Coordinates of C-alpha atoms and ligand atoms in Angstrom, one line a residue:
X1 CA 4.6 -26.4 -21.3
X2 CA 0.9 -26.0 -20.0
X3 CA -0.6 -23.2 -20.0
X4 CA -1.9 -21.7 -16.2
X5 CA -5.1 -21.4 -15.8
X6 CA -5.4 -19.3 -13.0
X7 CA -6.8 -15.3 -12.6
X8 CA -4.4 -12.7 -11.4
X9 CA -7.2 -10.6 -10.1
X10 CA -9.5 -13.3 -8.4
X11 CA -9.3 -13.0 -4.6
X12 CA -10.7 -15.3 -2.3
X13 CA -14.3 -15.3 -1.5
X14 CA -15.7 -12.8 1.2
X15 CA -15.9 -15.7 4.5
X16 CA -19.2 -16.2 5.3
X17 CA -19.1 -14.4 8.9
X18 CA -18.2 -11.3 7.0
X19 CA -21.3 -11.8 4.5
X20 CA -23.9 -12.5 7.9
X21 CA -22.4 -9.8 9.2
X22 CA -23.3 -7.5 6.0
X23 CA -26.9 -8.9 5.9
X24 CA -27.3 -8.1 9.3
X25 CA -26.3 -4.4 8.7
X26 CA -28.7 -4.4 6.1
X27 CA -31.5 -5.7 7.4
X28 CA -31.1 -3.2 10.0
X29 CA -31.1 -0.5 7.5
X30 CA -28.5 1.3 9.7
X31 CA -25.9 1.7 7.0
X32 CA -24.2 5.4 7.8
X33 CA -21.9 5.6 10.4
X34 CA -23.7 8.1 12.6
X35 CA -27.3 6.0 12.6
X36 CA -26.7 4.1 15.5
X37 CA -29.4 3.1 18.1
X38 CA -28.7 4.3 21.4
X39 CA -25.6 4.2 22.5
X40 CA -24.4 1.3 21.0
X41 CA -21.1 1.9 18.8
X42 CA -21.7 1.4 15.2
X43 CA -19.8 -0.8 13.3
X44 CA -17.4 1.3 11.5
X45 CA -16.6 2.2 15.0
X46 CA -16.1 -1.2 16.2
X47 CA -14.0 -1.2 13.5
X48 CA -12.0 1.6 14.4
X49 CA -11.4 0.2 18.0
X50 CA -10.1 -3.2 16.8
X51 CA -7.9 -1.6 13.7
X52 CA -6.3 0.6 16.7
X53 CA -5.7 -1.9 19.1
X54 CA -4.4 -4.5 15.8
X55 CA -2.1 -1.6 14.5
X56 CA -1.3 -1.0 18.6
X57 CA -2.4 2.7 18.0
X58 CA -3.9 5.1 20.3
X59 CA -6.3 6.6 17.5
X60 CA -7.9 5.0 14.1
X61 CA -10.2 6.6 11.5
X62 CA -12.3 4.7 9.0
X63 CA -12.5 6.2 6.1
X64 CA -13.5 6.2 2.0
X65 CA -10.2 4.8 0.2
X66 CA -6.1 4.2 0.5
X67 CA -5.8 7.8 -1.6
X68 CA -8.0 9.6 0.9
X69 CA -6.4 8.9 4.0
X70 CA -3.4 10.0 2.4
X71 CA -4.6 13.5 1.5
X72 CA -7.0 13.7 5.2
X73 CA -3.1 13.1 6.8
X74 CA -1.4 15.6 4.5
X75 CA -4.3 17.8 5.2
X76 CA -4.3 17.0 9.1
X77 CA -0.2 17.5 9.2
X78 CA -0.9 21.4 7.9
X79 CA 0.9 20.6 4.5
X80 CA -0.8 23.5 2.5
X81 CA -0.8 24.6 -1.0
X82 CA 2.6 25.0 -3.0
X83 CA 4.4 22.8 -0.3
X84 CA 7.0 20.6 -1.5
X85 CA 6.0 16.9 -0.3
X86 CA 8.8 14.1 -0.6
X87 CA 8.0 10.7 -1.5
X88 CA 8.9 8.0 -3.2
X89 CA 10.2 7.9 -7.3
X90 CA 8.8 4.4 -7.5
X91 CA 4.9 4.1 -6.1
X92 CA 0.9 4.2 -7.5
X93 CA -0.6 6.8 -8.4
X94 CA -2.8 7.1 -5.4
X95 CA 0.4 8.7 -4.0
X96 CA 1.1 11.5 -5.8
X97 CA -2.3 12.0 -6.3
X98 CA -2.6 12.5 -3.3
X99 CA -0.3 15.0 -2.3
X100 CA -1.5 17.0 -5.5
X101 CA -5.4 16.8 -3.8
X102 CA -3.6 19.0 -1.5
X103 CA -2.3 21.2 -4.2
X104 CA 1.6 20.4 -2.7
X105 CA 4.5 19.3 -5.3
X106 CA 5.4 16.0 -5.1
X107 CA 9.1 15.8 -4.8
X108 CA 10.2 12.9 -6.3
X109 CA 13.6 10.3 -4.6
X110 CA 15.4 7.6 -6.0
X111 CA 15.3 4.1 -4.7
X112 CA 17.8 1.5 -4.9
X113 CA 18.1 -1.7 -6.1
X114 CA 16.1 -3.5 -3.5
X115 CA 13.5 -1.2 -4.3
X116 CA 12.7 0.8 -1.5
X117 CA 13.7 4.8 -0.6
X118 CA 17.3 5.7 -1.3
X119 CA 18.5 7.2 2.1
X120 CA 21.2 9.1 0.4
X121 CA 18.9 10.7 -2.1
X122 CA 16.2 11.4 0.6
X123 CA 18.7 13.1 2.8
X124 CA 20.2 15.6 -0.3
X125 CA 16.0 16.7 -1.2
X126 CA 15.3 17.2 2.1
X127 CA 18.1 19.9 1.7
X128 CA 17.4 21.2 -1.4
X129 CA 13.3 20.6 -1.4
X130 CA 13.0 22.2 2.1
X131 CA 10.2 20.1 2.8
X132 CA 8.4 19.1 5.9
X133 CA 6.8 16.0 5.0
X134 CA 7.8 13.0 4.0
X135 CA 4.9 10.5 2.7
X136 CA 6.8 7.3 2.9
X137 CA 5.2 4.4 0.0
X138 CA 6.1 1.2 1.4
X139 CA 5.8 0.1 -2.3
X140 CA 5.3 -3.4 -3.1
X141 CA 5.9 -4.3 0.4
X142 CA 9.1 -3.6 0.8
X143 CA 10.9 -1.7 3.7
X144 CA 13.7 0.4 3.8
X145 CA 16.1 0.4 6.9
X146 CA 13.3 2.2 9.3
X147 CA 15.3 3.1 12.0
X148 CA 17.5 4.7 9.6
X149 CA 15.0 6.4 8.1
X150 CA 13.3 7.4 11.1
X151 CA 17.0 8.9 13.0
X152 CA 17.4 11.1 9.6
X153 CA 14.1 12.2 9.5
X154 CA 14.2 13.0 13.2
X155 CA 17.6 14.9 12.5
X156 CA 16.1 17.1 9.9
X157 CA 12.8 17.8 11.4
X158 CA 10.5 16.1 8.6
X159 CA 7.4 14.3 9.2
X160 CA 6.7 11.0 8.7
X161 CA 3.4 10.0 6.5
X162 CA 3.5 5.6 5.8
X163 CA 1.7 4.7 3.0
X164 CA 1.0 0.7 3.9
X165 CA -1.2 0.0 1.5
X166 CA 1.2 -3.3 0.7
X167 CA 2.5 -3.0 4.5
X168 CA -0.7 -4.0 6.5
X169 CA 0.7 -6.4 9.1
X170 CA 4.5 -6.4 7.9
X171 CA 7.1 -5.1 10.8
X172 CA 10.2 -4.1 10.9
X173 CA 12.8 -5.6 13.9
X174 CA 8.9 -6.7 15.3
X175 CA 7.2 -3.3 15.1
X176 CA 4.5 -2.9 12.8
X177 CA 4.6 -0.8 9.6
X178 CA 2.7 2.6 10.2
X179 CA 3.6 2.8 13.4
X180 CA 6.9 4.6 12.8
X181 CA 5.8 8.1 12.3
X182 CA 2.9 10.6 12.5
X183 CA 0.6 8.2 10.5
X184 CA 0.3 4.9 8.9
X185 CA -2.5 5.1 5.6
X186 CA -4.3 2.1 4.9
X187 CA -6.1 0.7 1.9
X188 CA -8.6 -2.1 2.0
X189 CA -9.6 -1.9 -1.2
X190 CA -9.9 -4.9 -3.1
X191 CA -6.4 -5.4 -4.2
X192 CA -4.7 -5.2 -1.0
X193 CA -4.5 -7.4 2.3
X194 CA -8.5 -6.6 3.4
X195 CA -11.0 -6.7 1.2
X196 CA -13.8 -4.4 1.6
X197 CA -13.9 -3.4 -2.4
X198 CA -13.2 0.4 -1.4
X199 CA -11.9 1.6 2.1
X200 CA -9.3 3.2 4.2
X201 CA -8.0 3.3 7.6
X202 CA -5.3 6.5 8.8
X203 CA -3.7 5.0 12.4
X204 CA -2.4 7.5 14.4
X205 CA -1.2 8.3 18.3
X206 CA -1.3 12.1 18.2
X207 CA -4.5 13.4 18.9
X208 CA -4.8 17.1 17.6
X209 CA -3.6 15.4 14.5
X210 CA -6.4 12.6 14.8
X211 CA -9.1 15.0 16.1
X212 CA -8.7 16.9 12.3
X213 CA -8.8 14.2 10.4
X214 CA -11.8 13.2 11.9
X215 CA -13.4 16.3 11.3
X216 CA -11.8 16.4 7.7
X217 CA -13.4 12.7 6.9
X218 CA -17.1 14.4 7.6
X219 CA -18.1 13.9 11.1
X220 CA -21.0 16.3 11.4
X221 CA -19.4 17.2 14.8
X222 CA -20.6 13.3 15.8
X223 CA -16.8 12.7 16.6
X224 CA -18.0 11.5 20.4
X225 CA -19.3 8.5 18.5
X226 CA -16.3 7.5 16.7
X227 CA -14.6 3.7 18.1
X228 CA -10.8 5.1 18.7
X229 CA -10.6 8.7 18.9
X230 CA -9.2 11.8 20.9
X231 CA -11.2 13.0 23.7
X232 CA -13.8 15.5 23.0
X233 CA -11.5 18.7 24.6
X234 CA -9.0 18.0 21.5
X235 CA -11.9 18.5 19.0
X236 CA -12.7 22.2 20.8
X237 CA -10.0 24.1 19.5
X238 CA -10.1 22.7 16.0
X239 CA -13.5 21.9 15.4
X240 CA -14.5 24.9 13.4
X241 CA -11.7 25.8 11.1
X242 CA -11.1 22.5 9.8
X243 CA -13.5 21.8 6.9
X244 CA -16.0 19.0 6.2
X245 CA -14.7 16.8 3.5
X246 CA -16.9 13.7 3.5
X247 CA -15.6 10.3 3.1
X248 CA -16.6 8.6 5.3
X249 CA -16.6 4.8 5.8
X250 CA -19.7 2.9 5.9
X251 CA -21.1 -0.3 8.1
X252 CA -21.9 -2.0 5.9
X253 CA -17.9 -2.0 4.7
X254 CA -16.9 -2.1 7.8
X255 CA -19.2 -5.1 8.7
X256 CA -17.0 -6.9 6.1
X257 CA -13.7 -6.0 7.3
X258 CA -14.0 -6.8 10.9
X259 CA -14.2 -11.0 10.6
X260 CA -11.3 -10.6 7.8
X261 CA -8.9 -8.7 10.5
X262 CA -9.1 -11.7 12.6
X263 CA -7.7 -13.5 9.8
X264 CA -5.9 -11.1 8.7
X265 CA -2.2 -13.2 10.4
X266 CA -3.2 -16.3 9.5
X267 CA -4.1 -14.8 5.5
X268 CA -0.2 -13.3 6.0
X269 CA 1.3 -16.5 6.9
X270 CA -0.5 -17.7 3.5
X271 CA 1.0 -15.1 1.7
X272 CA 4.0 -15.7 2.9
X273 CA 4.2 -19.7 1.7
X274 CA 3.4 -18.8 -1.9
X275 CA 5.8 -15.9 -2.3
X276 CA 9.0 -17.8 -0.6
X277 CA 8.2 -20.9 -2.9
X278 CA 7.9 -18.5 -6.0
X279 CA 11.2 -16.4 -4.8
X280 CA 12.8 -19.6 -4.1
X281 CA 12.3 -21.1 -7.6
X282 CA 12.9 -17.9 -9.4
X283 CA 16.4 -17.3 -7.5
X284 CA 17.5 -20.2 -9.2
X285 CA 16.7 -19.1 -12.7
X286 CA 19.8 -17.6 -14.4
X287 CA 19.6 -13.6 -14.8
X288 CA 16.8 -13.6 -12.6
X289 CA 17.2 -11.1 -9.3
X290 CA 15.1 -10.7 -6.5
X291 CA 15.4 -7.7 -3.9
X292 CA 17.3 -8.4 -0.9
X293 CA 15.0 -8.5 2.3
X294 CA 17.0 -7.4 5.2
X295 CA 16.9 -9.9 8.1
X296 CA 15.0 -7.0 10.1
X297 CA 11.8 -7.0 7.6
X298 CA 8.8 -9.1 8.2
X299 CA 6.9 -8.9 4.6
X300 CA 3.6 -9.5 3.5
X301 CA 3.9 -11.7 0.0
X302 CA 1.3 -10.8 -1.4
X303 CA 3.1 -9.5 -4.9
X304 CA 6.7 -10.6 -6.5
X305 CA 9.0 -8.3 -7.7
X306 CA 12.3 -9.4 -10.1
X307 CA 14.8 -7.8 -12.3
X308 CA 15.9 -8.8 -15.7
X309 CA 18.9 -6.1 -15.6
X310 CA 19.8 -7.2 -18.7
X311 CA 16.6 -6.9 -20.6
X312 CA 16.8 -4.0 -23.5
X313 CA 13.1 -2.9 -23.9
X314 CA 12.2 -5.3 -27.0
X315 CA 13.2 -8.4 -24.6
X316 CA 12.1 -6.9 -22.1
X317 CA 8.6 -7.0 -23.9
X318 CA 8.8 -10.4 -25.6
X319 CA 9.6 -12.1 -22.2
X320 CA 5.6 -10.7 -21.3
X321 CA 4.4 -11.2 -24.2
X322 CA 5.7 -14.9 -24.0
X323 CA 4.4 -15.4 -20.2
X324 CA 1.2 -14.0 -21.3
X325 CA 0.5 -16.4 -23.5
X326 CA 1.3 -19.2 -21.0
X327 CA -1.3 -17.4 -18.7
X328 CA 1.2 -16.1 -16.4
X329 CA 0.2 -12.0 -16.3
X330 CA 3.7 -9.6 -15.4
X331 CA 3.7 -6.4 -14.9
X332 CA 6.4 -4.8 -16.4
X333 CA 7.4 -1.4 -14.7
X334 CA 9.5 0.1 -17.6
X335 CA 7.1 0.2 -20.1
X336 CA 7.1 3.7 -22.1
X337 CA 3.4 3.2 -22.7
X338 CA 2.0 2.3 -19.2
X339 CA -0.8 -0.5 -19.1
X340 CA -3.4 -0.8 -16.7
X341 CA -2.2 1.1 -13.5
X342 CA 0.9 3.2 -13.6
X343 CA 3.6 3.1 -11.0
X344 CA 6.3 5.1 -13.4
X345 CA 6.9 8.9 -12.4
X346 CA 6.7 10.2 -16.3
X347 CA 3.5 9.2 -16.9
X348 CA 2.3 11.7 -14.0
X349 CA 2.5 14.8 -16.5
X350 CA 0.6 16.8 -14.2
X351 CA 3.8 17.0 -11.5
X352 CA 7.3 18.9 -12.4
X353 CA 9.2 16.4 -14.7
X354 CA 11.9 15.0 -12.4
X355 CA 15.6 13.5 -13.2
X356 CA 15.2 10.5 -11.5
X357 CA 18.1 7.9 -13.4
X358 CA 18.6 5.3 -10.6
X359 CA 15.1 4.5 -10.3
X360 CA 15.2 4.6 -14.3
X361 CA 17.4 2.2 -14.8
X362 CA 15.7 -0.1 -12.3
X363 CA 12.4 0.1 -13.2
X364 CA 13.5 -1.0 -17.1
X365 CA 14.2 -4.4 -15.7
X366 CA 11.7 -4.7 -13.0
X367 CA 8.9 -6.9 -13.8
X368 CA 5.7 -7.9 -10.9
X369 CA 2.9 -10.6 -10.3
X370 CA 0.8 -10.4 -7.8
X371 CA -0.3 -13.5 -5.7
X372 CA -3.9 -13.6 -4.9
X373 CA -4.5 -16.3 -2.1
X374 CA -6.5 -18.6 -4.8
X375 CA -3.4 -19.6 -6.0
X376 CA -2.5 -23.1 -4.4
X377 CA 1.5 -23.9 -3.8
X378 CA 1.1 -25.9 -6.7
X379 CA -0.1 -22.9 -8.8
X380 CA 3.0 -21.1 -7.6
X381 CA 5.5 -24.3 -8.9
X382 CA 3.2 -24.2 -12.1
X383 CA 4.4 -20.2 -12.4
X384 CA 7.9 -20.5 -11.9
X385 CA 8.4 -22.9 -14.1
X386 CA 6.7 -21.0 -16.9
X387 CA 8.3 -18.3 -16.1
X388 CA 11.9 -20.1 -16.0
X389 CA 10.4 -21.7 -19.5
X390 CA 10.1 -18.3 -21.2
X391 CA 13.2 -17.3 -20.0
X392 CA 15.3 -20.4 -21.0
X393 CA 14.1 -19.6 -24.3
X394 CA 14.9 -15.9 -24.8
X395 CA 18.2 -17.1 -23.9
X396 CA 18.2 -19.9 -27.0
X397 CA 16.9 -17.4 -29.2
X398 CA 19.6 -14.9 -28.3
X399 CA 22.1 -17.7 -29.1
X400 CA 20.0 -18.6 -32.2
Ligands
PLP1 C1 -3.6 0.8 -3.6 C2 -2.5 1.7 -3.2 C3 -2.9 2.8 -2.4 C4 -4.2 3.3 -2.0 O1 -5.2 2.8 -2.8 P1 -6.8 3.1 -2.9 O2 -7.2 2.5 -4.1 O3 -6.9 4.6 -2.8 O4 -7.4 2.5 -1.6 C5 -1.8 3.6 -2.0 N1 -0.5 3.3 -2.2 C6 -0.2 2.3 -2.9 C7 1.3 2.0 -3.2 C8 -1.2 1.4 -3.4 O5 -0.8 0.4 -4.2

């Protein structure tokens, strides 16, 4: 078998609009937000306007990271210390980190085999947690029945947060995800589906909510010159008891974001080719599962996600071990010793330990690759057979 040669992490070059774009900002030496000349709308505004009218949202705020607009929306929805936030048993770190920059108590729910948030569970901690807010990870791309989601939350009086940090762009029966609750949270750091190195964006159509996140992100009380927010009467009543917590999005950031939005369907569409060969390929490999996607999901591919139900930890090791050294990097959820980024509620020791056995059990078998767009379709046929390689032999050697 030949070893891949590719790199897991390498995305694609910055295009070159978005770098004349940055070397315009800089030559101009109006990098902050706020230094604009005359009236003119900076670009993190611009930015703003066109993330809004992309997402189909009245209001958009540019801001530091993923993980900050998540805690500016917790903020901004009045969850206050000691709260009980629900989320997801199965997300990144940035997620519960998040809720506990708010000093709240992440309260953790099962998912289910297809990997997203166990409706049954959520409904019982909603009851027993007597939480308000729900912060919703859209992990790994993959959405849960929405509407669902949405009548039960709507029944019970909690709050929706989206965290689409693998969402950007995906829909659900045609309407976008983030657009289903209070707020949709962003990331366009590096990793994700715009690539600015570091950045956020929170999306929002309520506009007490949006006026004090503005003011939370650091506006100086320069909110007038933001690109998609409330009108200035919102920001009266709550611009002084709302505190100044800076993070704030650059132009120069932003200047590299705007020319990737444009692409940002055509980069989906991309996506999409490479993960439906790979899940195609893989579904035929014996033992193999892939989530189902309901027929009402549009996803972004820009990661894979498979069980090995059967794999006992040792196996479960070997088969990375074994793709490793074909150059084909897994991520293995069930590891008891995370590596590199960890997505596995007991390595959070600073939350209340939670019983969570469903997601457990799944996460054992659950193994992820993501797909950067330098990957050709022939890199993708290259993978899967490696992949069904290593796992043809475990099998032998289990017969062995
Ligand atoms: C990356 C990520 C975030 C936010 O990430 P930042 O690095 O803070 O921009 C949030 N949720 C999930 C599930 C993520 O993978």
């Amino acid at each position: 078998m030949t070893p891949f040669r590719g790199n897991f992490t390498q995305q694609e070059a910055i295009p070159e609009a978005a770098i004349a774009a940055a070397g315009e900002v800089m030559r101009g030496g109006r990098l902050h937000r706020y230094n604009t000349d005359g009236d003119e709308p900076s670009v993190v505004s611009r930015l703003e306007r066109a993330y809004a009218d992309y997402q189909g949202a009245s209001y958009c705020l540019a801001c530091a990271s993923g993980g900050y607009a998540m805690s500016l929306a917790l903020r901004a929805a009045g969850v206050a210390p000691g709260d009980n936030v629900l989320t997801n048993g199965f997300t990144l770190a940035p997620v519960p980190g998040a809720i506990a920059s708010v000093g709240a108590n992440p309260v953790l729910v099962d998912i289910t085999d297809d990997l997203v948030i166990d409706l049954d569970d959520l409904r019982s901690k909603i009851t027993s947690s007597g939480a308000r807010v729900l912060l919703l990870s859209n992990m790994r791309g993959h959405l849960c029945d929405m509407d669902a989601l949405v009548a039960l939350l709507d029944a019970s009086g909690v709050l929706l947060l989206e965290d689409c940090a693998h969402t950007m762009g995906a829909r659900w029966n045609g309407r976008l995800s983030g657009s289903f609750g209070l707020a949709g949270c962003f990331s366009t750091q590096t990793y994700k589906h715009l690539n600015s190195g570091e950045g956020g964006l929170l999306t929002s159509d309520n506009a007490e909510f949006m006026a004090r996140a503005i003011v939370l992100s650091g506006s100086y009380m320069l909110y007038e010159r933001h690109g998609a927010a409330p009108p200035r009467e919102i920001f009266d009543t709550i611009r002084l008891e709302t505190p100044n917590m800076s993070g704030r999005m650059d132009n120069l950031r932003a200047a590299i974001l705007l020319p990737q939005l444009a692409a940002l369907d055509e980069n989906i569409a991309r996506w999409n080719a490479r993960y439906d060969l790979l899940a195609s390929h893989l579904a035929d490999i014996p033992g193999v599962v892939l989530p189902n996607r309901h027929r009402s999901e549009f996803y972004v591919g820009s990661s894979i996600q498979f069980r090995l139900p059967w794999a006992e930890p040792g196996a479960a090791r070997a088969f990375v071990d074994a793709n490793k050294a074909l150059g084909v990097e897994l991520k293995w959820f069930g590891d008891d010793n995370p590596v590199g980024y960890t997505s596995n509620h007991h390595s959070w020791t600073y939350i209340e330990p939670q019983q969570l056995a469903k997601t457990d059990r799944l996460l054992a078998g659950l193994f992820d690759m993501r797909i950067p767009l330098t990957f050709t379709l022939g890199d993708c046929e290259h993978i899967a057979r490696i992949i069904a390689h290593t796992l043809s032999q475990m099998s032998m050697d289990g017969a062995a």
